[in-house]
């Protein structure tokens, strides 16, 4: 079993990186702009 | 002409930029750097470095390309007549990197084939060093050339040529395959890795935080260096790619997405690497410290050992792993040639087909130097100098020129005009003060470290010949090309 501190860092990593990525992707594809 | 070319879609541009940023380093550098610098605690300086250096620099380079609609030499020239050399310098650096980067990809290509029957056997280190590379005793002893590596080089350089010679539209189509494919493969490999005994112990090594490491300034510098090297800035690549954007397209959000996708892949690759390392450590009854967990040793010694020990479908696991590395690497590799191709195409009016063929051939010939028995030594030596001095110096000059003497305010306003996410004055502070300060510190520490402890204790003339001369030569060549341009105008 992973130590609690490692699980917390795992969650921090997921939230900061993938959460931010999802947010900015949402902004990008909500507004239709040409590449 | 390259300026007339445009990406097929926004997705194609993002994929190309992400594909360029994500490379072998995401797999074999980040997980180790994280583990060696406080485990999970390293994520804190990493995130700070990402948001205070990686993203701002990427915004700067995207803006320069988007605004000028020209490759780096012409883009810098547009800001100031005397800056053209900086663009040539920045464009030559990735070409220099490609010469040895493609060699590593050729190794991956050969190992993908070897994985079919696990040809590396039980002594993977001996196979890699002696059977495959035929490594000699030191950098001065040439030894014989490795035929499998040469065949791999022919395959990879041909692939690069076929992608690049048709221009940016083909790049846009190819990256739609080469970016998602390795990510999916990494996911499959991680799921398999996590089901192995000992995998959780490996992940525990990777993520258990040691917060006392945050008091160490070197950990913070390692975070900035990791972000800087990983994201693909200071190589003219992002300027070139952004020059193919349409004038109406977004800048800031594209940069944020690219940087986060790169960081996300690095973070995820840690699970792929450490789950298998944990399994290997458990299988062999050794500590993780005793295994090669970074660089070529991770990929060509430690990983093959673990693959051989897998209870089922070892060959499939191995093939998928090397295909993932190859596809991660290929879009980085062709992005390394594009700035120089675009620059020469624009400046000397040589067709893209012709200049791509010439550069790929020259690149192939120069890559042959790394196929001899001393190739591994030379490759690591050149990489050490290019990364620690070449890239950092280009980034520093870029920030100082544009931040202090260039149209930084104008670029900020320009970026905000077409972007979904706006940047404030904090961006100016980062480009003018914070990022150059960190880069000066990194450069100064590297110089001091290399003077006190010469790289691997190699003789000075070897360090100068392989490390310093190529870097100095490209600076001189860049200045020479600029002087010729100025003379022609007069």
PDB file of N, CA, C and O in Angstrom, chain A residues 1-3 5-6 9-10 12-14 16-18 20-21 24-25 27-29 31 33-35, chain B residues 9-10 40 43 47 200 203-204 207-209 245-246 249 253 256-257 260 264 267-268 271 418 420:
ATOM      1  N   UNK A   1       0.853  -1.202   0.000  1.00  0.00           N
ATOM      2  CA  UNK A   1       0.000   0.000   0.000  1.00  0.00           C
ATOM      3  C   UNK A   1       0.888   1.251   0.000  1.00  0.00           C
ATOM      4  O   UNK A   1       1.889   1.298   0.693  1.00  0.00           O
ATOM      5  N   UNK A   2       0.468   2.235  -0.771  1.00  0.00           N
ATOM      6  CA  UNK A   2       1.243   3.476  -0.833  1.00  0.00           C
ATOM      7  C   UNK A   2       1.127   4.251   0.480  1.00  0.00           C
ATOM      8  O   UNK A   2       0.046   4.301   1.074  1.00  0.00           O
ATOM      9  N   UNK A   3       2.199   4.883   0.931  1.00  0.00           N
ATOM     10  CA  UNK A   3       2.090   5.733   2.124  1.00  0.00           C
ATOM     11  C   UNK A   3       1.110   6.892   1.860  1.00  0.00           C
ATOM     12  O   UNK A   3       0.951   7.313   0.704  1.00  0.00           O
ATOM     13  N   UNK A   5       1.337  10.002   2.509  1.00  0.00           N
ATOM     14  CA  UNK A   5       1.973  11.197   1.926  1.00  0.00           C
ATOM     15  C   UNK A   5       2.137  11.042   0.406  1.00  0.00           C
ATOM     16  O   UNK A   5       1.991  12.010  -0.345  1.00  0.00           O
ATOM     17  N   UNK A   6       2.454   9.816  -0.045  1.00  0.00           N
ATOM     18  CA  UNK A   6       2.605   9.583  -1.490  1.00  0.00           C
ATOM     19  C   UNK A   6       1.254   9.707  -2.187  1.00  0.00           C
ATOM     20  O   UNK A   6       1.168  10.258  -3.291  1.00  0.00           O
ATOM     21  N   UNK A   9       0.502  13.353  -2.604  1.00  0.00           N
ATOM     22  CA  UNK A   9       1.264  13.957  -3.708  1.00  0.00           C
ATOM     23  C   UNK A   9       0.722  13.490  -5.064  1.00  0.00           C
ATOM     24  O   UNK A   9       0.723  14.248  -6.027  1.00  0.00           O
ATOM     25  N   UNK A  10       0.261  12.260  -5.092  1.00  0.00           N
ATOM     26  CA  UNK A  10      -0.345  11.743  -6.329  1.00  0.00           C
ATOM     27  C   UNK A  10      -1.581  12.571  -6.685  1.00  0.00           C
ATOM     28  O   UNK A  10      -1.752  13.006  -7.837  1.00  0.00           O
ATOM     29  N   UNK A  12      -2.269  15.601  -5.623  1.00  0.00           N
ATOM     30  CA  UNK A  12      -1.842  16.973  -5.961  1.00  0.00           C
ATOM     31  C   UNK A  12      -1.406  17.039  -7.421  1.00  0.00           C
ATOM     32  O   UNK A  12      -1.801  17.932  -8.180  1.00  0.00           O
ATOM     33  N   UNK A  13      -0.591  16.051  -7.822  1.00  0.00           N
ATOM     34  CA  UNK A  13      -0.112  16.005  -9.209  1.00  0.00           C
ATOM     35  C   UNK A  13      -1.262  15.904 -10.191  1.00  0.00           C
ATOM     36  O   UNK A  13      -1.317  16.645 -11.182  1.00  0.00           O
ATOM     37  N   UNK A  14      -2.179  15.009  -9.908  1.00  0.00           N
ATOM     38  CA  UNK A  14      -3.318  14.812 -10.818  1.00  0.00           C
ATOM     39  C   UNK A  14      -4.152  16.085 -10.919  1.00  0.00           C
ATOM     40  O   UNK A  14      -4.488  16.535 -12.013  1.00  0.00           O
ATOM     41  N   UNK A  16      -3.383  19.299 -10.109  1.00  0.00           N
ATOM     42  CA  UNK A  16      -2.719  20.476 -10.691  1.00  0.00           C
ATOM     43  C   UNK A  16      -2.500  20.293 -12.194  1.00  0.00           C
ATOM     44  O   UNK A  16      -2.860  21.162 -12.989  1.00  0.00           O
ATOM     45  N   UNK A  17      -1.919  19.159 -12.574  1.00  0.00           N
ATOM     46  CA  UNK A  17      -1.571  19.004 -14.002  1.00  0.00           C
ATOM     47  C   UNK A  17      -2.811  18.710 -14.847  1.00  0.00           C
ATOM     48  O   UNK A  17      -3.155  19.471 -15.750  1.00  0.00           O
ATOM     49  N   UNK A  18      -3.483  17.622 -14.522  1.00  0.00           N
ATOM     50  CA  UNK A  18      -4.581  17.213 -15.409  1.00  0.00           C
ATOM     51  C   UNK A  18      -5.820  18.091 -15.214  1.00  0.00           C
ATOM     52  O   UNK A  18      -6.573  18.321 -16.166  1.00  0.00           O
ATOM     53  N   UNK A  20      -5.704  21.367 -14.487  1.00  0.00           N
ATOM     54  CA  UNK A  20      -5.434  22.594 -15.254  1.00  0.00           C
ATOM     55  C   UNK A  20      -5.556  22.319 -16.747  1.00  0.00           C
ATOM     56  O   UNK A  20      -6.127  23.117 -17.489  1.00  0.00           O
ATOM     57  N   UNK A  21      -5.015  21.181 -17.172  1.00  0.00           N
ATOM     58  CA  UNK A  21      -5.059  20.852 -18.605  1.00  0.00           C
ATOM     59  C   UNK A  21      -6.508  20.742 -19.083  1.00  0.00           C
ATOM     60  O   UNK A  21      -6.872  21.297 -20.136  1.00  0.00           O
ATOM     61  N   UNK A  24      -8.045  24.307 -19.318  1.00  0.00           N
ATOM     62  CA  UNK A  24      -7.615  25.110 -20.479  1.00  0.00           C
ATOM     63  C   UNK A  24      -8.065  24.493 -21.809  1.00  0.00           C
ATOM     64  O   UNK A  24      -8.331  25.216 -22.762  1.00  0.00           O
ATOM     65  N   UNK A  25      -8.155  23.169 -21.836  1.00  0.00           N
ATOM     66  CA  UNK A  25      -8.695  22.529 -23.046  1.00  0.00           C
ATOM     67  C   UNK A  25     -10.170  22.889 -23.209  1.00  0.00           C
ATOM     68  O   UNK A  25     -10.649  23.132 -24.317  1.00  0.00           O
ATOM     69  N   UNK A  27     -11.585  25.650 -22.208  1.00  0.00           N
ATOM     70  CA  UNK A  27     -11.637  27.029 -22.730  1.00  0.00           C
ATOM     71  C   UNK A  27     -11.344  27.043 -24.233  1.00  0.00           C
ATOM     72  O   UNK A  27     -12.009  27.716 -25.010  1.00  0.00           O
ATOM     73  N   UNK A  28     -10.332  26.239 -24.627  1.00  0.00           N
ATOM     74  CA  UNK A  28      -9.912  26.236 -26.033  1.00  0.00           C
ATOM     75  C   UNK A  28     -11.019  25.736 -26.953  1.00  0.00           C
ATOM     76  O   UNK A  28     -11.254  26.304 -28.016  1.00  0.00           O
ATOM     77  N   UNK A  29     -11.665  24.686 -26.552  1.00  0.00           N
ATOM     78  CA  UNK A  29     -12.624  24.084 -27.470  1.00  0.00           C
ATOM     79  C   UNK A  29     -14.062  24.570 -27.249  1.00  0.00           C
ATOM     80  O   UNK A  29     -14.950  24.223 -28.020  1.00  0.00           O
ATOM     81  N   UNK A  31     -14.607  27.963 -27.233  1.00  0.00           N
ATOM     82  CA  UNK A  31     -14.643  29.017 -28.252  1.00  0.00           C
ATOM     83  C   UNK A  31     -14.080  28.436 -29.523  1.00  0.00           C
ATOM     84  O   UNK A  31     -13.001  27.849 -29.509  1.00  0.00           O
ATOM     85  N   UNK A  33     -12.056  28.751 -32.455  1.00  0.00           N
ATOM     86  CA  UNK A  33     -11.080  29.614 -33.130  1.00  0.00           C
ATOM     87  C   UNK A  33     -10.342  28.767 -34.147  1.00  0.00           C
ATOM     88  O   UNK A  33     -10.146  27.580 -33.951  1.00  0.00           O
ATOM     89  N   UNK A  34      -9.905  29.403 -35.195  1.00  0.00           N
ATOM     90  CA  UNK A  34      -9.198  28.658 -36.224  1.00  0.00           C
ATOM     91  C   UNK A  34      -7.722  28.528 -35.860  1.00  0.00           C
ATOM     92  O   UNK A  34      -7.139  29.410 -35.283  1.00  0.00           O
ATOM     93  N   UNK A  35      -7.136  27.372 -36.229  1.00  0.00           N
ATOM     94  CA  UNK A  35      -5.725  27.145 -35.949  1.00  0.00           C
ATOM     95  C   UNK A  35      -4.850  27.801 -36.964  1.00  0.00           C
ATOM     96  O   UNK A  35      -3.669  27.703 -36.888  1.00  0.00           O
TER      97      UNK A  35
ATOM     98  N   UNK B   9      -5.209  22.821 -38.852  1.00  0.00           N
ATOM     99  CA  UNK B   9      -6.190  23.130 -37.803  1.00  0.00           C
ATOM    100  C   UNK B   9      -5.450  23.505 -36.525  1.00  0.00           C
ATOM    101  O   UNK B   9      -4.231  23.310 -36.432  1.00  0.00           O
ATOM    102  N   UNK B  10      -6.192  24.009 -35.569  1.00  0.00           N
ATOM    103  CA  UNK B  10      -5.581  24.334 -34.278  1.00  0.00           C
ATOM    104  C   UNK B  10      -5.060  23.070 -33.605  1.00  0.00           C
ATOM    105  O   UNK B  10      -3.993  23.061 -32.990  1.00  0.00           O
ATOM    106  N   UNK B  40       7.922  12.984  -4.234  1.00  0.00           N
ATOM    107  CA  UNK B  40       6.704  13.753  -4.479  1.00  0.00           C
ATOM    108  C   UNK B  40       6.865  15.231  -4.133  1.00  0.00           C
ATOM    109  O   UNK B  40       6.212  16.095  -4.732  1.00  0.00           O
ATOM    110  N   UNK B  43       7.426  17.852  -6.834  1.00  0.00           N
ATOM    111  CA  UNK B  43       6.328  18.382  -7.655  1.00  0.00           C
ATOM    112  C   UNK B  43       6.093  19.866  -7.373  1.00  0.00           C
ATOM    113  O   UNK B  43       5.724  20.616  -8.269  1.00  0.00           O
ATOM    114  N   UNK B  47       6.092  22.485 -10.327  1.00  0.00           N
ATOM    115  CA  UNK B  47       4.924  23.269 -10.740  1.00  0.00           C
ATOM    116  C   UNK B  47       5.258  24.761 -10.783  1.00  0.00           C
ATOM    117  O   UNK B  47       4.841  25.483 -11.693  1.00  0.00           O
ATOM    118  N   UNK B 200       3.984  -1.289  -6.459  1.00  0.00           N
ATOM    119  CA  UNK B 200       3.588  -0.238  -5.509  1.00  0.00           C
ATOM    120  C   UNK B 200       4.809   0.294  -4.751  1.00  0.00           C
ATOM    121  O   UNK B 200       4.908   1.495  -4.480  1.00  0.00           O
ATOM    122  N   UNK B 203       6.411   2.781  -7.019  1.00  0.00           N
ATOM    123  CA  UNK B 203       5.663   4.051  -7.032  1.00  0.00           C
ATOM    124  C   UNK B 203       5.900   4.808  -5.728  1.00  0.00           C
ATOM    125  O   UNK B 203       5.976   6.037  -5.707  1.00  0.00           O
ATOM    126  N   UNK B 204       6.025   4.051  -4.658  1.00  0.00           N
ATOM    127  CA  UNK B 204       6.272   4.672  -3.362  1.00  0.00           C
ATOM    128  C   UNK B 204       7.613   5.432  -3.382  1.00  0.00           C
ATOM    129  O   UNK B 204       7.719   6.549  -2.877  1.00  0.00           O
ATOM    130  N   UNK B 207       7.013   8.688  -5.406  1.00  0.00           N
ATOM    131  CA  UNK B 207       6.116   9.754  -4.942  1.00  0.00           C
ATOM    132  C   UNK B 207       6.203  10.121  -3.460  1.00  0.00           C
ATOM    133  O   UNK B 207       5.714  11.181  -3.063  1.00  0.00           O
ATOM    134  N   UNK B 208       6.777   9.246  -2.629  1.00  0.00           N
ATOM    135  CA  UNK B 208       6.818   9.588  -1.208  1.00  0.00           C
ATOM    136  C   UNK B 208       7.655  10.858  -1.027  1.00  0.00           C
ATOM    137  O   UNK B 208       8.824  10.903  -1.434  1.00  0.00           O
ATOM    138  N   UNK B 209       7.058  11.901  -0.464  1.00  0.00           N
ATOM    139  CA  UNK B 209       7.785  13.188  -0.428  1.00  0.00           C
ATOM    140  C   UNK B 209       8.812  13.287   0.698  1.00  0.00           C
ATOM    141  O   UNK B 209       8.595  12.778   1.789  1.00  0.00           O
ATOM    142  N   UNK B 245       1.091  29.526 -37.762  1.00  0.00           N
ATOM    143  CA  UNK B 245      -0.279  29.766 -37.279  1.00  0.00           C
ATOM    144  C   UNK B 245      -0.931  30.872 -38.097  1.00  0.00           C
ATOM    145  O   UNK B 245      -0.237  31.788 -38.567  1.00  0.00           O
ATOM    146  N   UNK B 246      -2.245  30.799 -38.202  1.00  0.00           N
ATOM    147  CA  UNK B 246      -2.940  31.903 -38.869  1.00  0.00           C
ATOM    148  C   UNK B 246      -2.991  33.092 -37.921  1.00  0.00           C
ATOM    149  O   UNK B 246      -2.945  32.923 -36.703  1.00  0.00           O
ATOM    150  N   UNK B 249      -5.304  33.050 -34.859  1.00  0.00           N
ATOM    151  CA  UNK B 249      -5.304  31.940 -33.894  1.00  0.00           C
ATOM    152  C   UNK B 249      -4.766  32.343 -32.522  1.00  0.00           C
ATOM    153  O   UNK B 249      -4.064  33.335 -32.376  1.00  0.00           O
ATOM    154  N   UNK B 253      -3.238  30.424 -24.692  1.00  0.00           N
ATOM    155  CA  UNK B 253      -3.831  29.159 -24.252  1.00  0.00           C
ATOM    156  C   UNK B 253      -3.147  27.968 -24.920  1.00  0.00           C
ATOM    157  O   UNK B 253      -2.967  26.925 -24.298  1.00  0.00           O
ATOM    158  N   UNK B 256      -0.109  27.269 -22.884  1.00  0.00           N
ATOM    159  CA  UNK B 256      -0.424  26.643 -21.591  1.00  0.00           C
ATOM    160  C   UNK B 256      -0.746  25.161 -21.802  1.00  0.00           C
ATOM    161  O   UNK B 256      -0.262  24.288 -21.077  1.00  0.00           O
ATOM    162  N   UNK B 257      -1.559  24.875 -22.820  1.00  0.00           N
ATOM    163  CA  UNK B 257      -1.942  23.482 -23.095  1.00  0.00           C
ATOM    164  C   UNK B 257      -0.708  22.641 -23.445  1.00  0.00           C
ATOM    165  O   UNK B 257      -0.535  21.528 -22.937  1.00  0.00           O
ATOM    166  N   UNK B 260       1.375  22.032 -20.252  1.00  0.00           N
ATOM    167  CA  UNK B 260       0.720  21.112 -19.313  1.00  0.00           C
ATOM    168  C   UNK B 260       0.692  19.681 -19.860  1.00  0.00           C
ATOM    169  O   UNK B 260       0.840  18.721 -19.101  1.00  0.00           O
ATOM    170  N   UNK B 264       2.238  16.663 -17.976  1.00  0.00           N
ATOM    171  CA  UNK B 264       1.360  15.517 -17.685  1.00  0.00           C
ATOM    172  C   UNK B 264       1.975  14.214 -18.158  1.00  0.00           C
ATOM    173  O   UNK B 264       1.889  13.194 -17.463  1.00  0.00           O
ATOM    174  N   UNK B 267       4.873  13.295 -15.751  1.00  0.00           N
ATOM    175  CA  UNK B 267       4.347  12.799 -14.471  1.00  0.00           C
ATOM    176  C   UNK B 267       3.836  11.367 -14.636  1.00  0.00           C
ATOM    177  O   UNK B 267       4.111  10.491 -13.817  1.00  0.00           O
ATOM    178  N   UNK B 268       3.124  11.142 -15.743  1.00  0.00           N
ATOM    179  CA  UNK B 268       2.547   9.822 -15.986  1.00  0.00           C
ATOM    180  C   UNK B 268       3.633   8.782 -16.267  1.00  0.00           C
ATOM    181  O   UNK B 268       3.543   7.633 -15.810  1.00  0.00           O
ATOM    182  N   UNK B 271       5.052   6.634 -13.532  1.00  0.00           N
ATOM    183  CA  UNK B 271       4.356   5.405 -13.117  1.00  0.00           C
ATOM    184  C   UNK B 271       4.788   4.229 -13.992  1.00  0.00           C
ATOM    185  O   UNK B 271       4.953   3.117 -13.512  1.00  0.00           O
ATOM    186  N   UNK B 418      -5.140  38.200 -29.558  1.00  0.00           N
ATOM    187  CA  UNK B 418      -5.758  37.049 -30.230  1.00  0.00           C
ATOM    188  C   UNK B 418      -5.987  35.867 -29.285  1.00  0.00           C
ATOM    189  O   UNK B 418      -6.390  34.801 -29.732  1.00  0.00           O
ATOM    190  N   UNK B 420      -7.310  33.604 -25.856  1.00  0.00           N
ATOM    191  CA  UNK B 420      -8.471  33.374 -24.989  1.00  0.00           C
ATOM    192  C   UNK B 420      -8.140  33.684 -23.531  1.00  0.00           C
ATOM    193  O   UNK B 420      -8.992  34.085 -22.762  1.00  0.00           O
TER     194      UNK B 420
END
